[in-house]
């Protein structure tokens, strides 16, 4: 099952205008916008499809209040879709759409679609750093930061789901869709990557009661930690609410910065995630502040020393 | 008592979040409901210590305007009682903040509202 990752996440929201403004301010580019919503793209064409909660084109909602309506997974070619259809049709309904994509539900009722990926290849440099002992990555006179430097999300990275039955969903994603478990936070759940994607995770599952089933957060890759902090600082200054970060996770090594959103879940900037292949042996650590991050920082208004003692 | 805001700072039909003191760990959410001023700590009870609930400055209401909402995971709270009626903290409630309104319309809150009020996360 050669799944390459997430192409889109589809949401049905209550506050469409607020959510549209939010995703644009987050740094995604609106495509095909009208009063019913549209697609919000990262630089590689992956992104968020926004609609009103009651839009008849949306797949059926979960019975909880979750606004996540569908995960759209990409594969390289039609034969990969055929292989997934043949496997899943053994025990569930698989709907073939006119464009050749297929739709189905996982055992917990999350709606999925598999299509030939629309992800565009990116040709952009990673953040470049200079360090003693290593060749300089930036040429002489090439500066590292400037006030209006670009800091736009490059690619849809991962989705985190609240799941009421961990055994069922893990068996489905690993056994039927070919995902690998990269690491496990005991007490929360596993990180997973699909066979045709070497990122540490495109999915992470967190065990919850049934009434919480839904989306915990989604994340976009940035070009590096500086872009992540520039984008997060700009977003904060526009009035958006930081939830957790900036910081750097241990499992995956990715930098993170999470924000509240009108999508019923957090939306995250991430950067510099580990890559893995099938020789990797999953680690396990108890879920909690120690295992979750190597360090955690908090945004504050710009400040500089100066001005002399208080009251002088 | 600490000065939070002025009564004119809270328009009918909107929610506002105010810091009770510079550097206070949590804002106080103030809104009108059925002709009464109500206030809650901006601290969703889903996680210990409470986490901030707006998705943007002053944006505390659900998309349909009928509930207070935590925009971390979409928990809904009854505006009058603060009870969580859907979402991760089902069965818990927001912490009410007592308001005192002066004759000139200044809204005051008890000093403890600006305290640490529980550990961060």
PDB file of C-alpha atoms in Angstrom, chain A residues 43-185:
ATOM      1  CA  UNK A  43       3.437  25.823  -1.241  1.00  0.00           C
ATOM      2  CA  UNK A  44       3.283  22.224  -2.537  1.00  0.00           C
ATOM      3  CA  UNK A  45      -0.474  22.307  -3.170  1.00  0.00           C
ATOM      4  CA  UNK A  46      -1.500  20.249  -0.124  1.00  0.00           C
ATOM      5  CA  UNK A  47      -3.799  21.914   2.382  1.00  0.00           C
ATOM      6  CA  UNK A  48      -7.199  22.385   3.974  1.00  0.00           C
ATOM      7  CA  UNK A  49     -10.558  22.235   2.201  1.00  0.00           C
ATOM      8  CA  UNK A  50     -13.066  24.406   4.080  1.00  0.00           C
ATOM      9  CA  UNK A  51     -16.855  24.188   3.814  1.00  0.00           C
ATOM     10  CA  UNK A  52     -19.846  25.123   5.975  1.00  0.00           C
ATOM     11  CA  UNK A  53     -20.842  22.378   8.406  1.00  0.00           C
ATOM     12  CA  UNK A  54     -24.113  21.759   6.543  1.00  0.00           C
ATOM     13  CA  UNK A  55     -22.616  21.730   3.021  1.00  0.00           C
ATOM     14  CA  UNK A  56     -24.261  18.760   1.214  1.00  0.00           C
ATOM     15  CA  UNK A  57     -21.018  17.970  -0.656  1.00  0.00           C
ATOM     16  CA  UNK A  58     -19.278  17.013   2.594  1.00  0.00           C
ATOM     17  CA  UNK A  59     -18.964  13.407   3.747  1.00  0.00           C
ATOM     18  CA  UNK A  60     -21.111  12.523   6.745  1.00  0.00           C
ATOM     19  CA  UNK A  61     -19.978  14.013  10.066  1.00  0.00           C
ATOM     20  CA  UNK A  62     -18.875  11.953  13.063  1.00  0.00           C
ATOM     21  CA  UNK A  63     -21.438  11.769  15.871  1.00  0.00           C
ATOM     22  CA  UNK A  64     -19.202  14.026  18.015  1.00  0.00           C
ATOM     23  CA  UNK A  65     -18.759  17.753  17.402  1.00  0.00           C
ATOM     24  CA  UNK A  66     -15.581  17.195  15.372  1.00  0.00           C
ATOM     25  CA  UNK A  67     -15.402  19.406  12.279  1.00  0.00           C
ATOM     26  CA  UNK A  68     -12.974  17.058  10.467  1.00  0.00           C
ATOM     27  CA  UNK A  69     -14.971  15.448   7.664  1.00  0.00           C
ATOM     28  CA  UNK A  70     -12.374  13.653   5.554  1.00  0.00           C
ATOM     29  CA  UNK A  71      -8.686  12.864   5.242  1.00  0.00           C
ATOM     30  CA  UNK A  72      -7.517  12.793   1.634  1.00  0.00           C
ATOM     31  CA  UNK A  73      -4.472  10.543   1.209  1.00  0.00           C
ATOM     32  CA  UNK A  74      -2.252  10.635  -1.865  1.00  0.00           C
ATOM     33  CA  UNK A  75      -0.742   7.742  -3.827  1.00  0.00           C
ATOM     34  CA  UNK A  76       1.605   7.820  -6.809  1.00  0.00           C
ATOM     35  CA  UNK A  77      -0.517   6.058  -9.460  1.00  0.00           C
ATOM     36  CA  UNK A  78      -3.803   4.351 -10.284  1.00  0.00           C
ATOM     37  CA  UNK A  79      -2.462   0.873  -9.558  1.00  0.00           C
ATOM     38  CA  UNK A  80      -1.913   1.902  -5.919  1.00  0.00           C
ATOM     39  CA  UNK A  81      -5.567   2.930  -5.690  1.00  0.00           C
ATOM     40  CA  UNK A  82      -6.607  -0.399  -7.234  1.00  0.00           C
ATOM     41  CA  UNK A  83      -4.532  -2.286  -4.661  1.00  0.00           C
ATOM     42  CA  UNK A  84      -6.112  -0.427  -1.747  1.00  0.00           C
ATOM     43  CA  UNK A  85      -9.590  -0.903  -3.185  1.00  0.00           C
ATOM     44  CA  UNK A  86      -9.016  -4.657  -3.634  1.00  0.00           C
ATOM     45  CA  UNK A  87      -7.815  -5.004  -0.040  1.00  0.00           C
ATOM     46  CA  UNK A  88     -10.530  -2.916   1.615  1.00  0.00           C
ATOM     47  CA  UNK A  89     -13.441  -4.207  -0.473  1.00  0.00           C
ATOM     48  CA  UNK A  90     -13.005  -7.538   1.322  1.00  0.00           C
ATOM     49  CA  UNK A  91     -14.871  -6.250   4.357  1.00  0.00           C
ATOM     50  CA  UNK A  92     -16.251  -2.761   3.717  1.00  0.00           C
ATOM     51  CA  UNK A  93     -17.893  -0.518   1.212  1.00  0.00           C
ATOM     52  CA  UNK A  94     -15.447   1.291  -1.088  1.00  0.00           C
ATOM     53  CA  UNK A  95     -16.901   3.953  -3.371  1.00  0.00           C
ATOM     54  CA  UNK A  96     -15.141   4.657  -6.666  1.00  0.00           C
ATOM     55  CA  UNK A  97     -15.587   8.288  -7.754  1.00  0.00           C
ATOM     56  CA  UNK A  98     -15.631   9.621 -11.335  1.00  0.00           C
ATOM     57  CA  UNK A  99     -12.089  11.004 -11.020  1.00  0.00           C
ATOM     58  CA  UNK A 100     -10.737   7.542 -10.134  1.00  0.00           C
ATOM     59  CA  UNK A 101     -10.340   8.218  -6.413  1.00  0.00           C
ATOM     60  CA  UNK A 102     -11.916   5.962  -3.750  1.00  0.00           C
ATOM     61  CA  UNK A 103     -13.729   6.738  -0.500  1.00  0.00           C
ATOM     62  CA  UNK A 104     -14.215   4.516   2.536  1.00  0.00           C
ATOM     63  CA  UNK A 105     -14.470   4.603   6.321  1.00  0.00           C
ATOM     64  CA  UNK A 106     -12.001   3.281   8.837  1.00  0.00           C
ATOM     65  CA  UNK A 107     -13.321   1.033  11.640  1.00  0.00           C
ATOM     66  CA  UNK A 108     -14.022   4.040  13.900  1.00  0.00           C
ATOM     67  CA  UNK A 109     -16.001   5.918  11.244  1.00  0.00           C
ATOM     68  CA  UNK A 110     -13.373   8.438  10.090  1.00  0.00           C
ATOM     69  CA  UNK A 111     -13.959   9.123   6.401  1.00  0.00           C
ATOM     70  CA  UNK A 112     -10.979   8.667   4.066  1.00  0.00           C
ATOM     71  CA  UNK A 113     -10.330   9.285   0.397  1.00  0.00           C
ATOM     72  CA  UNK A 114      -7.391   8.009  -1.646  1.00  0.00           C
ATOM     73  CA  UNK A 115      -6.410   9.839  -4.835  1.00  0.00           C
ATOM     74  CA  UNK A 116      -3.433  10.153  -7.155  1.00  0.00           C
ATOM     75  CA  UNK A 117      -1.488  12.749  -5.236  1.00  0.00           C
ATOM     76  CA  UNK A 118      -1.856  16.401  -6.179  1.00  0.00           C
ATOM     77  CA  UNK A 119       1.242  17.260  -4.153  1.00  0.00           C
ATOM     78  CA  UNK A 120       3.580  19.331  -6.346  1.00  0.00           C
ATOM     79  CA  UNK A 121       7.322  18.634  -6.088  1.00  0.00           C
ATOM     80  CA  UNK A 122       9.063  21.480  -4.236  1.00  0.00           C
ATOM     81  CA  UNK A 123      12.512  22.755  -5.101  1.00  0.00           C
ATOM     82  CA  UNK A 124      13.374  25.108  -2.241  1.00  0.00           C
ATOM     83  CA  UNK A 125      16.419  25.305   0.005  1.00  0.00           C
ATOM     84  CA  UNK A 126      16.064  24.359   3.680  1.00  0.00           C
ATOM     85  CA  UNK A 127      16.968  26.944   6.278  1.00  0.00           C
ATOM     86  CA  UNK A 128      20.709  27.463   6.000  1.00  0.00           C
ATOM     87  CA  UNK A 129      22.918  27.764   9.062  1.00  0.00           C
ATOM     88  CA  UNK A 130      26.577  28.488   9.692  1.00  0.00           C
ATOM     89  CA  UNK A 131      28.522  26.692  12.418  1.00  0.00           C
ATOM     90  CA  UNK A 132      32.212  26.467  13.307  1.00  0.00           C
ATOM     91  CA  UNK A 133      33.682  23.216  12.047  1.00  0.00           C
ATOM     92  CA  UNK A 134      31.242  22.799   9.194  1.00  0.00           C
ATOM     93  CA  UNK A 135      31.260  24.392   5.758  1.00  0.00           C
ATOM     94  CA  UNK A 136      29.238  27.624   5.756  1.00  0.00           C
ATOM     95  CA  UNK A 137      25.773  27.066   4.312  1.00  0.00           C
ATOM     96  CA  UNK A 138      25.255  30.750   3.529  1.00  0.00           C
ATOM     97  CA  UNK A 139      27.700  32.400   1.159  1.00  0.00           C
ATOM     98  CA  UNK A 140      29.634  35.528   2.125  1.00  0.00           C
ATOM     99  CA  UNK A 141      27.242  38.493   2.421  1.00  0.00           C
ATOM    100  CA  UNK A 142      24.161  36.216   2.424  1.00  0.00           C
ATOM    101  CA  UNK A 143      22.099  37.263   5.467  1.00  0.00           C
ATOM    102  CA  UNK A 144      20.010  34.906   7.621  1.00  0.00           C
ATOM    103  CA  UNK A 145      16.976  37.019   8.589  1.00  0.00           C
ATOM    104  CA  UNK A 146      15.247  40.150   7.394  1.00  0.00           C
ATOM    105  CA  UNK A 147      12.033  41.843   8.480  1.00  0.00           C
ATOM    106  CA  UNK A 148       9.761  40.730   5.637  1.00  0.00           C
ATOM    107  CA  UNK A 149      11.416  37.342   5.000  1.00  0.00           C
ATOM    108  CA  UNK A 150       9.031  34.712   3.627  1.00  0.00           C
ATOM    109  CA  UNK A 151       7.671  32.194   6.154  1.00  0.00           C
ATOM    110  CA  UNK A 152       4.883  30.264   4.463  1.00  0.00           C
ATOM    111  CA  UNK A 153       3.817  26.695   5.197  1.00  0.00           C
ATOM    112  CA  UNK A 154       5.448  24.373   2.676  1.00  0.00           C
ATOM    113  CA  UNK A 155       3.466  21.166   3.025  1.00  0.00           C
ATOM    114  CA  UNK A 156       0.681  19.510   5.014  1.00  0.00           C
ATOM    115  CA  UNK A 157       2.643  17.449   7.532  1.00  0.00           C
ATOM    116  CA  UNK A 158       0.407  15.422   9.814  1.00  0.00           C
ATOM    117  CA  UNK A 159      -2.925  14.971  11.530  1.00  0.00           C
ATOM    118  CA  UNK A 160      -3.528  13.822  15.098  1.00  0.00           C
ATOM    119  CA  UNK A 161      -6.747  12.001  15.899  1.00  0.00           C
ATOM    120  CA  UNK A 162      -8.596  11.394  19.160  1.00  0.00           C
ATOM    121  CA  UNK A 163      -9.551   7.713  18.943  1.00  0.00           C
ATOM    122  CA  UNK A 164     -11.783   5.695  21.293  1.00  0.00           C
ATOM    123  CA  UNK A 165     -10.512   2.260  20.174  1.00  0.00           C
ATOM    124  CA  UNK A 166      -6.742   2.212  19.689  1.00  0.00           C
ATOM    125  CA  UNK A 167      -6.396  -1.479  18.829  1.00  0.00           C
ATOM    126  CA  UNK A 168      -8.939  -1.292  16.011  1.00  0.00           C
ATOM    127  CA  UNK A 169      -7.557   1.826  14.381  1.00  0.00           C
ATOM    128  CA  UNK A 170      -3.897   0.788  14.662  1.00  0.00           C
ATOM    129  CA  UNK A 171      -4.671  -2.634  13.186  1.00  0.00           C
ATOM    130  CA  UNK A 172      -6.427  -0.940  10.268  1.00  0.00           C
ATOM    131  CA  UNK A 173      -3.749   1.650   9.455  1.00  0.00           C
ATOM    132  CA  UNK A 174      -0.841  -0.788   9.824  1.00  0.00           C
ATOM    133  CA  UNK A 175      -2.457  -4.028   8.622  1.00  0.00           C
ATOM    134  CA  UNK A 176      -4.682  -2.720   5.843  1.00  0.00           C
ATOM    135  CA  UNK A 177      -3.154   0.597   4.737  1.00  0.00           C
ATOM    136  CA  UNK A 178       0.518  -0.280   5.226  1.00  0.00           C
ATOM    137  CA  UNK A 179       1.497   2.348   7.814  1.00  0.00           C
ATOM    138  CA  UNK A 180       4.585   1.795  10.058  1.00  0.00           C
ATOM    139  CA  UNK A 181       4.713   2.666  13.753  1.00  0.00           C
ATOM    140  CA  UNK A 182       7.776   4.883  14.346  1.00  0.00           C
ATOM    141  CA  UNK A 183       7.474   5.566  18.103  1.00  0.00           C
ATOM    142  CA  UNK A 184       4.941   5.172  20.912  1.00  0.00           C
ATOM    143  CA  UNK A 185       4.004   7.521  23.747  1.00  0.00           C
TER     144      UNK A 185
END
